[in-house]
Coordinates of C-alpha atoms in Angstrom, one line a residue:
Chain A
X1 CA 114.8 125.7 95.1
X2 CA 115.6 129.2 94.2
X3 CA 119.0 128.9 94.3
X4 CA 119.2 125.4 92.9
X5 CA 117.4 126.9 89.7
X6 CA 119.5 130.1 89.7
X7 CA 122.8 127.4 89.7
X8 CA 120.6 125.7 86.7
X9 CA 120.1 128.9 84.6
X10 CA 123.7 129.8 85.0
X11 CA 124.4 126.3 83.5
X12 CA 122.2 127.0 80.6
X13 CA 123.6 130.2 79.9
X14 CA 126.7 128.6 78.6
X15 CA 124.9 126.7 76.1
X16 CA 127.5 124.2 76.8
X17 CA 126.3 120.4 76.7
X18 CA 128.6 119.1 78.5
X19 CA 128.3 121.6 81.5
X20 CA 124.6 120.5 81.5
X21 CA 125.7 117.1 81.5
X22 CA 128.2 117.7 84.6
X23 CA 125.1 119.5 86.2
X24 CA 122.7 116.8 85.9
X25 CA 125.1 113.9 86.8
X26 CA 126.0 116.2 90.1
X27 CA 122.1 116.6 90.5
X28 CA 121.5 113.1 90.1
X29 CA 124.2 112.1 92.8
X30 CA 122.7 114.7 95.1
X31 CA 119.1 113.0 94.8
X32 CA 120.6 109.6 95.4
X33 CA 121.9 111.1 98.7
X34 CA 118.6 112.4 99.4
X35 CA 117.2 109.0 98.6
X36 CA 119.8 107.4 101.2
X37 CA 119.2 109.7 104.1
X38 CA 115.5 109.1 103.5
X39 CA 115.8 105.4 103.9
X40 CA 118.0 105.6 106.9
X41 CA 115.5 107.6 108.5
X42 CA 117.4 110.8 108.9
X43 CA 115.4 112.6 106.3
X44 CA 111.3 112.3 105.6
X45 CA 109.0 112.1 103.0
X46 CA 108.2 116.0 102.7
X47 CA 112.0 116.6 102.0
X48 CA 111.9 114.0 99.5
X49 CA 109.0 115.1 98.0
X50 CA 110.4 118.8 98.0
X51 CA 113.8 117.5 96.6
X52 CA 111.8 115.5 93.8
X53 CA 110.2 119.1 93.2
X54 CA 113.5 120.9 92.9
X55 CA 114.6 117.9 90.6
X56 CA 111.7 118.4 88.1
X57 CA 112.5 122.2 87.9
X58 CA 116.2 121.5 87.5
X59 CA 115.5 119.3 85.0
X60 CA 113.0 121.2 82.8
X61 CA 115.9 123.8 82.4
X62 CA 119.2 121.3 81.6
X63 CA 117.6 118.5 79.9
X64 CA 117.0 120.3 76.6
X65 CA 120.8 121.7 76.5
X66 CA 122.2 118.4 76.1
X67 CA 122.7 116.6 73.0
X68 CA 119.4 115.4 71.4
X69 CA 117.3 116.9 74.4
X70 CA 117.1 113.6 76.1
X71 CA 119.3 111.9 78.7
X72 CA 120.9 108.6 77.7
X73 CA 118.3 105.8 79.2
X74 CA 119.3 102.7 81.4
X75 CA 116.1 101.0 81.0
X76 CA 112.3 101.7 80.4
X77 CA 109.6 101.6 83.2
X78 CA 105.7 101.8 82.5
X79 CA 104.3 103.2 85.4
X80 CA 100.7 103.7 86.5
X81 CA 97.9 103.5 89.3
X82 CA 95.4 101.0 89.1
X83 CA 91.9 101.1 87.6
X84 CA 89.3 102.8 90.2
X85 CA 92.3 104.2 92.1
X86 CA 93.1 108.1 91.3
X87 CA 96.3 108.4 93.9
X88 CA 99.4 109.4 92.4
X89 CA 101.3 111.1 95.1
X90 CA 103.4 107.7 95.4
X91 CA 103.6 107.0 91.8
X92 CA 104.8 110.6 91.1
X93 CA 107.6 110.6 93.7
X94 CA 109.2 107.0 92.3
X95 CA 108.7 108.7 88.9
X96 CA 111.0 111.7 89.7
X97 CA 113.9 109.4 91.7
X98 CA 113.3 106.7 88.8
X99 CA 114.1 109.3 86.1
X100 CA 117.0 111.0 88.1
X101 CA 118.5 107.5 88.3
X102 CA 118.6 107.4 84.2
X103 CA 115.4 105.7 83.6
X104 CA 113.1 106.3 80.6
X105 CA 109.3 106.5 82.5
X106 CA 106.5 106.4 80.8
X107 CA 103.7 107.5 83.3
X108 CA 99.9 106.0 82.5
X109 CA 98.7 108.3 85.0
X110 CA 95.7 107.3 87.4
X111 CA 92.8 104.7 87.2
X112 CA 94.7 102.7 84.4
X113 CA 93.2 99.7 83.1
X114 CA 94.3 96.2 82.7
X115 CA 93.9 96.8 78.9
X116 CA 96.0 100.0 78.9
X117 CA 99.1 98.3 80.9
X118 CA 99.0 95.6 78.7
X119 CA 98.9 97.6 75.5
X120 CA 101.7 100.1 77.2
X121 CA 104.2 96.9 77.7
X122 CA 103.5 95.4 74.4
X123 CA 103.9 99.0 72.9
X124 CA 107.0 100.4 74.9
X125 CA 108.6 97.0 75.8
X126 CA 109.9 98.0 79.0
X127 CA 112.2 96.0 81.3
X128 CA 109.8 96.8 84.4
X129 CA 106.0 97.7 85.0
X130 CA 105.3 99.6 88.2
X131 CA 101.6 99.4 89.6
X132 CA 100.7 101.7 92.6
X133 CA 97.7 101.1 94.5
X134 CA 96.4 103.1 97.7
X135 CA 92.8 101.7 98.0
X136 CA 92.2 98.2 99.5
X137 CA 89.1 98.1 97.3
X138 CA 91.3 98.1 94.3
X139 CA 93.9 96.1 95.5
X140 CA 92.9 92.9 93.5
X141 CA 93.4 95.1 90.2
X142 CA 97.2 94.6 90.2
X143 CA 96.3 90.2 90.1
X144 CA 94.2 91.0 87.3
X145 CA 97.2 92.8 85.3
X146 CA 99.5 90.1 86.1
X147 CA 97.1 87.3 84.9
X148 CA 96.4 89.2 81.7
X149 CA 100.2 89.3 81.3
X150 CA 100.5 85.6 81.8
X151 CA 97.4 85.0 79.3
X152 CA 99.1 87.3 76.8
X153 CA 102.4 85.8 77.2
X154 CA 104.2 88.9 77.8
X155 CA 105.0 87.9 81.7
X156 CA 108.3 86.7 81.3
X157 CA 109.2 89.6 79.2
X158 CA 108.5 92.2 81.9
X159 CA 109.5 92.4 85.7
X160 CA 106.6 93.7 88.0
X161 CA 107.0 95.6 90.9
X162 CA 104.1 97.2 93.0
X163 CA 104.0 99.8 95.7
X164 CA 101.3 101.7 97.4
X165 CA 99.5 102.0 101.0
X166 CA 97.1 99.2 100.2
X167 CA 100.1 96.6 99.7
X168 CA 102.2 94.0 101.6
X169 CA 105.3 91.6 100.7
X170 CA 102.7 89.2 101.7
X171 CA 100.3 90.7 98.8
X172 CA 102.9 90.7 96.1
X173 CA 103.6 87.1 96.8
X174 CA 100.2 86.0 96.5
X175 CA 99.7 87.8 93.1
X176 CA 103.1 86.8 92.0
X177 CA 104.7 90.3 91.6
X178 CA 108.2 90.2 91.6
X179 CA 108.8 92.9 94.1
X180 CA 107.2 95.3 96.6
X181 CA 108.4 98.7 97.3
X182 CA 107.3 99.9 100.6
X183 CA 108.5 103.5 99.5
X184 CA 109.6 105.5 96.0
X185 CA 113.7 105.2 97.1
X186 CA 113.5 101.5 97.6
X187 CA 111.5 100.9 94.4
X188 CA 114.2 102.9 92.4
X189 CA 116.7 100.7 94.3
X190 CA 115.0 97.4 93.1
X191 CA 114.7 98.5 89.6
X192 CA 117.9 99.6 89.2
X193 CA 119.5 96.6 90.5
X194 CA 117.6 94.6 87.7
X195 CA 118.7 96.9 85.2
X196 CA 122.3 96.4 86.2
X197 CA 121.8 92.3 86.4
Chain B
X1 CA 80.7 97.2 133.8
X2 CA 78.6 98.7 131.1
X3 CA 80.3 99.9 127.7
X4 CA 80.9 103.4 129.3
X5 CA 82.3 102.2 132.5
X6 CA 84.7 100.0 130.4
X7 CA 85.7 102.6 128.1
X8 CA 86.3 105.1 130.7
X9 CA 88.2 102.8 133.1
X10 CA 90.2 101.8 130.1
X11 CA 90.8 105.5 129.1
X12 CA 92.3 106.0 132.8
X13 CA 94.7 103.2 132.4
X14 CA 92.7 100.7 134.8
X15 CA 91.9 97.5 134.0
X16 CA 88.0 97.3 133.2
X17 CA 86.3 94.0 133.3
X18 CA 87.4 92.9 130.0
X19 CA 89.0 94.7 126.9
X20 CA 86.9 97.1 125.6
X21 CA 86.0 96.9 121.3
X22 CA 85.5 100.0 119.4
X23 CA 85.1 100.8 115.5
X24 CA 84.4 103.1 113.1
X25 CA 82.2 101.4 110.6
X26 CA 82.0 104.0 108.0
X27 CA 80.6 101.9 104.9
X28 CA 76.8 101.4 104.3
X29 CA 77.5 97.9 102.5
X30 CA 79.1 96.8 105.8
X31 CA 76.3 98.0 108.0
X32 CA 73.4 96.7 105.4
X33 CA 75.2 93.2 105.4
X34 CA 75.3 93.4 109.5
X35 CA 71.7 94.5 109.7
X36 CA 70.3 92.4 107.0
X37 CA 69.0 95.6 105.1
X38 CA 69.4 95.8 101.3
X39 CA 71.4 98.2 99.6
X40 CA 70.1 100.8 97.1
X41 CA 71.5 100.1 93.8
X42 CA 72.1 103.1 92.1
X43 CA 75.0 102.8 90.0
X44 CA 73.0 102.6 87.1
X45 CA 71.4 106.0 87.7
X46 CA 75.0 107.9 87.5
X47 CA 75.1 106.6 83.9
X48 CA 72.3 109.2 82.9
X49 CA 72.8 113.1 83.2
X50 CA 69.5 113.6 84.1
X51 CA 69.3 111.0 86.6
X52 CA 72.9 112.1 87.8
X53 CA 71.9 115.5 88.3
X54 CA 68.7 114.3 90.2
X55 CA 70.7 112.4 92.5
X56 CA 73.2 115.3 92.8
X57 CA 70.2 117.5 93.9
X58 CA 68.6 115.0 96.5
X59 CA 71.8 114.6 98.0
X60 CA 72.6 118.4 98.1
X61 CA 69.7 119.5 99.5
X62 CA 69.2 116.7 102.4
X63 CA 73.0 116.3 103.1
X64 CA 72.5 116.5 107.2
X65 CA 69.6 113.7 107.1
X66 CA 71.5 112.1 104.8
X67 CA 74.3 111.9 107.2
X68 CA 72.3 111.1 110.2
X69 CA 70.7 108.5 108.7
X70 CA 73.9 106.5 107.7
X71 CA 75.4 107.2 111.2
X72 CA 72.4 105.7 112.8
X73 CA 72.6 102.5 110.5
X74 CA 76.4 102.3 111.5
X75 CA 75.6 102.8 115.2
X76 CA 73.0 99.9 115.0
X77 CA 75.6 97.7 113.1
X78 CA 78.0 98.6 115.8
X79 CA 75.9 97.4 118.5
X80 CA 74.8 94.5 116.7
X81 CA 78.2 93.5 116.7
X82 CA 78.6 93.9 120.5
X83 CA 81.1 97.1 120.2
X84 CA 81.6 99.2 123.1
X85 CA 82.3 102.3 121.2
X86 CA 82.0 103.8 117.7
X87 CA 82.8 106.9 115.7
X88 CA 80.8 109.5 115.1
X89 CA 81.5 111.9 112.4
X90 CA 79.7 114.9 110.6
X91 CA 81.9 116.5 107.5
X92 CA 80.2 119.2 105.2
X93 CA 80.2 118.3 101.6
X94 CA 78.7 119.6 98.3
X95 CA 78.2 117.2 95.2
X96 CA 79.1 118.7 91.9
X97 CA 79.4 117.2 88.5
X98 CA 82.8 116.4 87.4
X99 CA 83.5 115.0 83.9
X100 CA 86.9 113.9 84.7
X101 CA 85.9 111.1 87.1
X102 CA 84.3 108.0 85.8
X103 CA 80.8 108.2 87.1
X104 CA 80.9 112.1 86.6
X105 CA 80.5 113.2 90.2
X106 CA 82.9 115.1 92.8
X107 CA 82.6 116.2 96.4
X108 CA 84.0 119.3 97.2
X109 CA 84.3 119.9 101.1
X110 CA 84.7 123.1 102.8
X111 CA 88.1 122.5 103.2
X112 CA 88.5 122.7 99.7
X113 CA 89.3 119.0 98.8
X114 CA 87.8 117.5 95.8
X115 CA 86.7 113.8 96.4
X116 CA 85.9 111.1 93.8
X117 CA 82.1 109.9 94.5
X118 CA 81.7 106.2 93.4
X119 CA 79.4 103.7 93.5
X120 CA 81.2 100.4 93.1
X121 CA 79.5 96.7 91.9
X122 CA 77.9 96.2 95.3
X123 CA 76.2 99.4 95.8
X124 CA 79.0 100.8 98.2
X125 CA 79.3 104.8 98.0
X126 CA 82.9 105.7 98.6
X127 CA 84.2 109.4 98.2
X128 CA 88.0 109.0 98.1
X129 CA 90.3 112.4 98.7
X130 CA 91.6 113.1 95.0
X131 CA 93.2 116.8 94.9
X132 CA 93.1 120.0 96.3
X133 CA 91.3 122.5 94.9
X134 CA 94.2 125.4 95.1
X135 CA 97.5 125.5 94.0
X136 CA 98.2 129.2 94.8
X137 CA 98.0 131.4 98.1
X138 CA 95.6 133.6 96.1
X139 CA 93.4 130.7 95.4
X140 CA 93.6 129.5 99.3
X141 CA 92.3 133.2 100.2
X142 CA 89.6 133.0 97.6
X143 CA 88.3 129.7 98.9
X144 CA 88.0 130.4 102.3
X145 CA 86.2 133.8 101.5
X146 CA 83.9 131.9 99.4
X147 CA 83.4 129.3 101.7
X148 CA 82.9 131.7 104.8
X149 CA 79.3 131.4 105.2
X150 CA 79.6 127.7 104.9
X151 CA 81.6 127.5 108.2
X152 CA 78.8 128.4 110.6
X153 CA 76.5 125.8 108.9
X154 CA 79.4 123.2 109.5
X155 CA 79.4 124.2 113.3
X156 CA 75.2 124.0 113.3
X157 CA 75.2 120.7 111.6
X158 CA 78.0 119.1 113.9
X159 CA 76.3 120.1 116.7
X160 CA 72.9 119.0 115.3
X161 CA 74.1 115.6 114.2
X162 CA 76.0 114.7 117.6
X163 CA 73.3 115.5 119.3
X164 CA 70.9 113.3 117.8
X165 CA 73.3 110.3 117.8
X166 CA 73.9 110.6 121.6
X167 CA 70.1 111.3 122.2
X168 CA 69.5 108.0 120.2
X169 CA 72.5 105.6 120.9
X170 CA 73.7 107.2 124.1
X171 CA 72.4 104.3 126.5
X172 CA 73.4 101.7 124.2
X173 CA 77.2 102.7 122.9
X174 CA 79.6 105.2 123.7
X175 CA 79.9 107.5 120.9
X176 CA 83.3 108.8 120.0
X177 CA 83.1 111.9 118.4
X178 CA 85.3 112.7 115.4
X179 CA 85.7 116.1 113.3
X180 CA 87.4 113.8 110.5
X181 CA 90.6 115.2 109.6
X182 CA 92.8 117.2 111.6
X183 CA 94.8 120.3 110.9
X184 CA 97.6 118.7 109.3
X185 CA 95.2 117.2 106.6
X186 CA 93.3 120.3 106.4
X187 CA 96.2 122.2 105.9
X188 CA 97.9 120.1 102.9
X189 CA 95.3 118.2 101.2
X190 CA 93.6 121.2 99.6
X191 CA 97.0 122.1 98.2
X192 CA 98.2 118.9 97.3
X193 CA 101.5 117.2 99.3
X194 CA 103.7 118.6 96.4
X195 CA 102.5 122.4 96.8
X196 CA 102.2 122.0 100.7
X197 CA 106.2 120.8 100.6
X198 CA 107.0 123.8 98.7
X199 CA 104.9 126.4 100.6
X200 CA 106.5 125.1 104.0
X201 CA 109.9 125.9 102.6
X202 CA 108.9 129.2 100.4
X203 CA 106.4 130.7 102.2
X204 CA 106.3 129.8 105.7
X205 CA 104.1 132.9 106.7
X206 CA 101.5 132.1 104.7
X207 CA 101.6 128.3 106.5
X208 CA 101.5 129.9 109.6
X209 CA 98.2 131.5 108.7
X210 CA 96.8 128.4 107.1
X211 CA 97.5 126.6 110.0
X212 CA 96.1 129.1 112.6
X213 CA 93.1 129.6 110.6
X214 CA 92.8 125.6 110.5
X215 CA 93.2 125.6 114.1
X216 CA 90.5 128.0 114.8
X217 CA 87.9 126.1 112.9
X218 CA 88.8 122.7 114.4
X219 CA 88.3 124.1 118.0
X220 CA 85.1 125.3 117.0
X221 CA 84.2 121.9 115.7
X222 CA 85.5 120.0 118.7
X223 CA 83.5 122.4 120.9
X224 CA 80.4 121.7 119.0
X225 CA 80.8 117.9 119.1
X226 CA 81.5 118.3 122.9
X227 CA 78.3 120.3 123.2
X228 CA 76.5 116.8 122.6
X229 CA 77.8 115.4 126.1
X230 CA 80.4 112.9 124.4
X231 CA 83.0 111.9 126.9
X232 CA 85.7 111.2 123.9
X233 CA 86.7 113.0 121.1
X234 CA 89.1 111.4 118.2
X235 CA 91.0 113.9 116.2
X236 CA 92.8 112.7 113.1
X237 CA 95.7 113.3 111.0
X238 CA 97.4 110.7 108.8
X239 CA 101.1 111.8 109.9
X240 CA 102.9 108.3 108.7
X241 CA 103.1 106.4 105.4
X242 CA 104.5 103.0 105.1
X243 CA 108.1 103.6 106.6
X244 CA 108.0 106.6 108.6
X245 CA 106.4 109.9 109.6
X246 CA 105.8 112.2 106.6
X247 CA 107.6 115.0 108.4
X248 CA 110.2 114.9 110.7
X249 CA 109.4 115.2 114.5
X250 CA 111.3 118.5 114.4
X251 CA 109.4 120.5 111.5
X252 CA 106.1 118.8 113.1
X253 CA 106.7 120.6 116.2
X254 CA 107.6 123.8 114.6
X255 CA 104.8 123.9 112.1
X256 CA 102.1 122.0 114.3
X257 CA 103.2 121.8 118.0
X258 CA 101.2 124.8 118.9
X259 CA 97.7 123.9 117.2
X260 CA 98.0 120.3 118.6
X261 CA 98.6 121.7 122.0
X262 CA 95.8 124.2 121.8
X263 CA 93.3 121.4 120.8
X264 CA 94.8 119.4 123.5
X265 CA 94.2 121.8 126.1
X266 CA 90.7 122.7 124.7
X267 CA 89.6 119.3 124.7
X268 CA 90.9 118.7 128.2
X269 CA 89.7 122.2 129.7
X270 CA 86.0 120.5 129.2
X271 CA 87.1 117.1 131.1
X272 CA 87.1 115.1 128.1
X273 CA 89.9 112.7 126.4
X274 CA 91.5 113.3 123.1
X275 CA 92.6 110.6 120.9
X276 CA 94.5 110.7 117.8
X277 CA 94.2 108.5 114.5
X278 CA 96.6 108.5 112.2
X279 CA 97.7 105.8 109.9
X280 CA 101.2 105.0 108.6
X281 CA 104.5 104.2 110.7
X282 CA 104.5 106.8 113.4
X283 CA 107.0 105.4 115.9
X284 CA 109.3 108.6 115.8
X285 CA 106.1 110.7 116.6
X286 CA 104.8 108.6 119.7
X287 CA 106.8 110.9 122.2
X288 CA 105.5 114.2 120.2
X289 CA 102.0 112.8 120.9
X290 CA 102.4 112.9 124.4
X291 CA 104.3 116.0 124.4
X292 CA 101.1 117.6 122.6
X293 CA 98.9 116.3 124.9
X294 CA 97.0 113.4 123.5
X295 CA 95.5 111.0 125.6
X296 CA 96.0 108.1 122.9
X297 CA 96.7 106.8 119.4
X298 CA 94.5 105.2 117.1
X299 CA 94.9 102.8 114.1
X300 CA 98.4 101.3 114.8
X301 CA 98.4 100.1 111.5
X302 CA 100.2 96.3 111.4
X303 CA 101.2 96.9 107.5
X304 CA 103.1 99.9 108.6
X305 CA 105.1 98.0 111.0
X306 CA 103.5 99.2 114.2
X307 CA 103.5 96.5 116.6
X308 CA 101.5 97.0 119.9
X309 CA 104.1 95.6 121.8
X310 CA 106.9 97.8 120.8
X311 CA 104.7 101.0 120.9
X312 CA 103.8 100.0 124.7
X313 CA 107.5 99.7 125.5
X314 CA 108.2 103.2 124.1
X315 CA 105.5 105.0 125.4
X316 CA 104.2 102.8 128.6
X317 CA 101.1 103.7 130.0
X318 CA 101.4 107.7 129.0
X319 CA 99.0 106.8 125.8
X320 CA 96.1 104.9 125.3
X321 CA 96.4 102.3 122.3
X322 CA 93.7 101.7 120.1
X323 CA 93.5 99.2 117.0
X324 CA 96.0 97.3 115.3
X325 CA 94.1 94.7 113.5
X326 CA 94.8 94.3 109.7
X327 CA 92.4 95.6 107.5
X328 CA 94.4 94.5 104.3
X329 CA 93.9 91.0 104.6
X330 CA 92.7 89.6 108.3
X331 CA 89.6 91.5 108.2
X332 CA 89.0 90.9 104.5
X333 CA 90.2 87.1 103.8
X334 CA 91.7 85.9 107.0
X335 CA 90.9 82.6 108.8
X336 CA 89.3 82.3 112.3
X337 CA 92.2 81.0 113.5
X338 CA 94.4 83.8 112.3
X339 CA 91.6 86.4 114.1
X340 CA 92.1 84.6 117.5
X341 CA 95.8 84.7 117.1
X342 CA 95.7 88.4 116.4
X343 CA 93.4 89.3 118.9
X344 CA 95.3 87.1 121.5
X345 CA 98.8 88.8 120.8
X346 CA 97.3 92.1 120.8
X347 CA 95.5 91.5 124.2
X348 CA 99.1 90.1 125.5
X349 CA 101.0 92.8 124.5
X350 CA 99.0 96.0 125.2
X351 CA 96.1 95.2 127.4
X352 CA 97.9 94.6 131.1
X353 CA 96.9 97.6 133.5
X354 CA 94.2 99.0 131.0
X355 CA 94.6 101.6 128.6
X356 CA 94.1 99.4 125.3
X357 CA 91.1 99.4 123.1
X358 CA 90.6 96.7 120.3
X359 CA 89.6 98.0 117.3
X360 CA 90.1 97.4 113.3
X361 CA 93.2 99.8 112.4
X362 CA 90.9 101.6 109.8
X363 CA 87.6 100.8 107.9
X364 CA 86.8 100.3 104.1
X365 CA 83.9 98.8 102.5
X366 CA 85.9 95.2 101.7
X367 CA 86.1 94.4 105.3
X368 CA 84.0 91.5 106.2
X369 CA 81.2 91.3 108.6
X370 CA 81.7 87.9 109.8
X371 CA 85.3 88.2 110.4
X372 CA 84.3 91.5 112.6
X373 CA 81.9 89.1 114.6
X374 CA 85.0 86.9 115.0
X375 CA 87.1 89.6 116.1
X376 CA 84.4 90.6 119.0
X377 CA 84.2 86.9 119.9
X378 CA 87.8 86.6 120.3
X379 CA 88.1 89.8 122.4
X380 CA 85.1 88.5 125.0
X381 CA 87.3 84.9 124.9
X382 CA 90.8 86.4 125.7
X383 CA 90.0 90.0 127.1
X384 CA 88.7 89.1 130.7
X385 CA 90.8 90.9 133.1
X386 CA 92.9 89.9 134.8
X387 CA 94.3 89.1 131.6
X388 CA 96.1 85.4 131.6
X389 CA 97.7 84.9 128.2

């Protein structure tokens, strides 16, 4: 991490927005490579998380330098952990990788009620709603949010992706989610495909 | 054969009279439903500050009695279901006020983890790990120093708890002694996984000290359990996530290999067997489990892709396999036919030659007792040796 931070600080010292943009692009490519190695079973979660931590630190240094202080977004994702569940590791890894892929991510945090998910969809008009759930005892919260989206006629305006230890593809099919992500990198790949289609 | 002979024969990779069934009922709602007892509904108490504080005081002043009482119910429920073995477990915790949590209470354990204490609509009390309490190296040393007097209390209570369980239930069911989490979980959870990953790369000497500390404490814990006379202990670290291990086998070996070997040697030196519980997809670690000296692996979570046939093919009879019944759907909402199919398949894939104990792959309060009965019925129906499926 130290050498990457040093390199980012060197770029920052030039005060050149284009150099910062180039560095961010290079970093994004590197993170995608990490993701691919993870999916191929060459790298493991600890390496994925550490790369995500390096990414967070690096982006903090480089992003303010580019014009407007924000990266150009390829889409908006609202994401949160469902009501009754306070776990956020998987969600946070997904956020790191989705941000590095160019998404604007609205993180609602943990223990997010159905009402807060619905309100965020109304306010931010995301292309994707991501819900995370580690506990089997809270998995039905996902179905409640999807039903409420339907009731409020918002379902066809947003794709729903779900992930977490308690969930399976079978569960996703049962509650009517658009996709199930077994891990954060696959989740990022899915939303990237949606944004380009 | 009685339950004890059945389990011990299985652990030696020999065929007993029938496939044993074990579990870890860890929910008061589940045990009460099995035993026909009412579950105390004290969720409302948590809404009022004074009552909440009163409840907290009661829990803290009678922690050991409370755990002993809960475990006694869980054992009675396991016996009622017809299990051959059930886990016994003791963890040292303190209930504290935590306004950030919905019902205002947290539990801090002596390994410096924070759990949210929550009472759900069914009256079930659950404590779920949320985060660690130390984010820096200095924090960790401070907490260890602060908790030092509690470690002796833990060991004394562990010894007392397991002695009581063995005395009360030893003639009806085999107790699988468990210290709860192991060295890996006890290392990363107090600092959170992100900090842990940073420390692994940036502070390896600190990590070495943390791991050594937890290994020493775990060995004291396991010895206290074995003092009660249990034949079988189960250690536990969640080493896998849905698609693979949390860390590479090489990194696990470098960081934790020596620790796990010490644990195995300590258990084997007392002529006991050591199973290891881990959730997640752990195919890549199975060979390491054998190298580290584990006698078996517990959980084999089907929703993480663990299939008994593939596991048996990979490790042969070098490991006893325990678990594999799905708790996400099958034991919550599955049909009787689906249960029979799953049990039959598990027995077919893993039971030949012994070395297989049928069990739910984990435990939570939404597991349906009726489906646990179906599981035991199916095990008795299809699990008679010689296996003829």
